[in-house]
Amino acid sequence: MVAISGVSLVFAVLGMKDYTMSSDWWTSSDNYDYSYDSFAGTITYILFTFISLVNLSLFTLFPTSLLKTSVVVNGFVYKKYSEEFRKEYEFTDREWYGE
């Protein structure tokens, strides 16, 4: 499920960049130095596409694919409610904290 959402986000970014590059009908590129028709414009669009895909992967794809949700959630729950767990399962301070 995570892979499907990640792939759809990548396609969304690529679609946005394709729309931006093909929207020449919207803005006249005759007097615009960084339009898609020029070499500098092509390099600019490629650079911005690369930067946006890197940002997308860093902030969405990597954390969700590298971290197991159950481990992280259980760790937060155990850390937040550790004293309640200790009391519920009748551990002594010495058993729970050591020494």
Coordinates of C-alpha atoms in Angstrom, one line a residue:
M1 CA 0.0 0.0 0.0
V2 CA 2.9 2.4 0.8
A3 CA 4.6 1.6 -2.5
I4 CA 1.4 2.4 -4.4
S5 CA 1.0 5.7 -2.7
G6 CA 4.6 6.5 -3.2
V7 CA 4.5 5.7 -6.8
S8 CA 1.3 7.8 -7.3
L9 CA 3.1 10.8 -5.6
V10 CA 6.0 10.4 -8.0
F11 CA 3.6 10.4 -10.9
A12 CA 1.9 13.4 -9.5
V13 CA 5.2 15.4 -9.4
L14 CA 6.1 14.2 -12.9
G15 CA 2.7 15.2 -14.1
M16 CA 3.0 18.7 -12.6
K17 CA 6.4 19.1 -14.2
D18 CA 5.0 17.9 -17.6
Y19 CA 2.1 20.3 -17.3
T20 CA 4.5 23.2 -16.5
M21 CA 6.8 22.4 -19.4
S22 CA 3.9 22.0 -21.9
S23 CA 2.0 25.1 -20.8
D24 CA 3.6 27.2 -23.5
W25 CA 0.2 28.2 -24.7
W26 CA -0.4 30.0 -21.4
T27 CA 2.7 32.1 -21.3
S28 CA 4.4 33.4 -24.4
S29 CA 8.0 32.1 -24.5
D30 CA 9.3 34.6 -27.0
N31 CA 10.6 37.0 -24.4
Y32 CA 11.1 34.7 -21.5
D33 CA 14.7 33.6 -21.0
Y34 CA 14.0 30.5 -19.0
S35 CA 11.2 29.0 -21.0
Y36 CA 11.1 25.4 -22.0
D37 CA 12.1 26.2 -25.5
S38 CA 15.6 27.4 -24.4
F39 CA 18.5 25.3 -23.2
A40 CA 18.6 27.2 -19.8
G41 CA 14.9 26.6 -19.4
T42 CA 15.3 22.8 -20.1
I43 CA 18.1 22.6 -17.5
T44 CA 16.1 24.6 -15.0
Y45 CA 13.0 22.3 -15.4
I46 CA 15.2 19.2 -15.1
L47 CA 16.9 20.5 -12.0
F48 CA 13.6 21.5 -10.3
T49 CA 12.1 18.1 -11.2
F50 CA 15.1 16.4 -9.6
I51 CA 14.9 18.5 -6.5
S52 CA 11.2 18.0 -6.1
L53 CA 11.5 14.2 -6.5
V54 CA 14.3 14.1 -3.9
N55 CA 12.2 16.2 -1.5
L56 CA 9.3 13.9 -2.1
S57 CA 11.3 10.8 -1.4
L58 CA 13.0 12.2 1.7
F59 CA 9.8 13.4 3.4
T60 CA 7.3 10.8 2.3
L61 CA 8.8 7.6 0.9
F62 CA 11.8 6.9 3.0
P63 CA 10.3 7.3 6.5
T64 CA 7.3 5.2 5.7
S65 CA 9.2 2.4 4.0
L66 CA 12.2 2.3 6.4
L67 CA 10.3 2.4 9.7
K68 CA 8.0 -0.4 10.7
T69 CA 4.9 1.3 12.1
S70 CA 4.2 -1.4 14.7
V71 CA 7.7 -1.1 16.2
V72 CA 7.6 2.7 16.4
V73 CA 4.1 2.9 17.8
N74 CA 4.7 0.2 20.4
G75 CA 8.0 1.9 21.4
F76 CA 6.1 5.2 21.9
V77 CA 3.3 3.6 23.8
Y78 CA 5.7 1.6 26.1
K79 CA 7.8 4.7 26.7
K80 CA 4.9 6.9 27.5
Y81 CA 3.0 4.5 29.7
S82 CA 5.8 2.4 31.1
E83 CA 4.9 3.2 34.7
E84 CA 1.3 2.1 34.2
F85 CA 2.5 -1.1 32.6
R86 CA 4.8 -1.8 35.5
K87 CA 2.0 -1.3 38.0
E88 CA -0.5 -3.3 36.0
Y89 CA 1.7 -6.3 35.7
E90 CA 3.0 -6.0 39.3
F91 CA 6.7 -5.6 38.6
T92 CA 8.7 -4.2 41.5
D93 CA 10.9 -1.1 40.9
R94 CA 14.0 -3.4 41.2
E95 CA 12.7 -5.8 38.6
W96 CA 11.6 -3.1 36.2
Y97 CA 14.4 -0.6 36.4
G98 CA 17.2 -3.0 37.5
E99 CA 19.1 -2.9 40.8

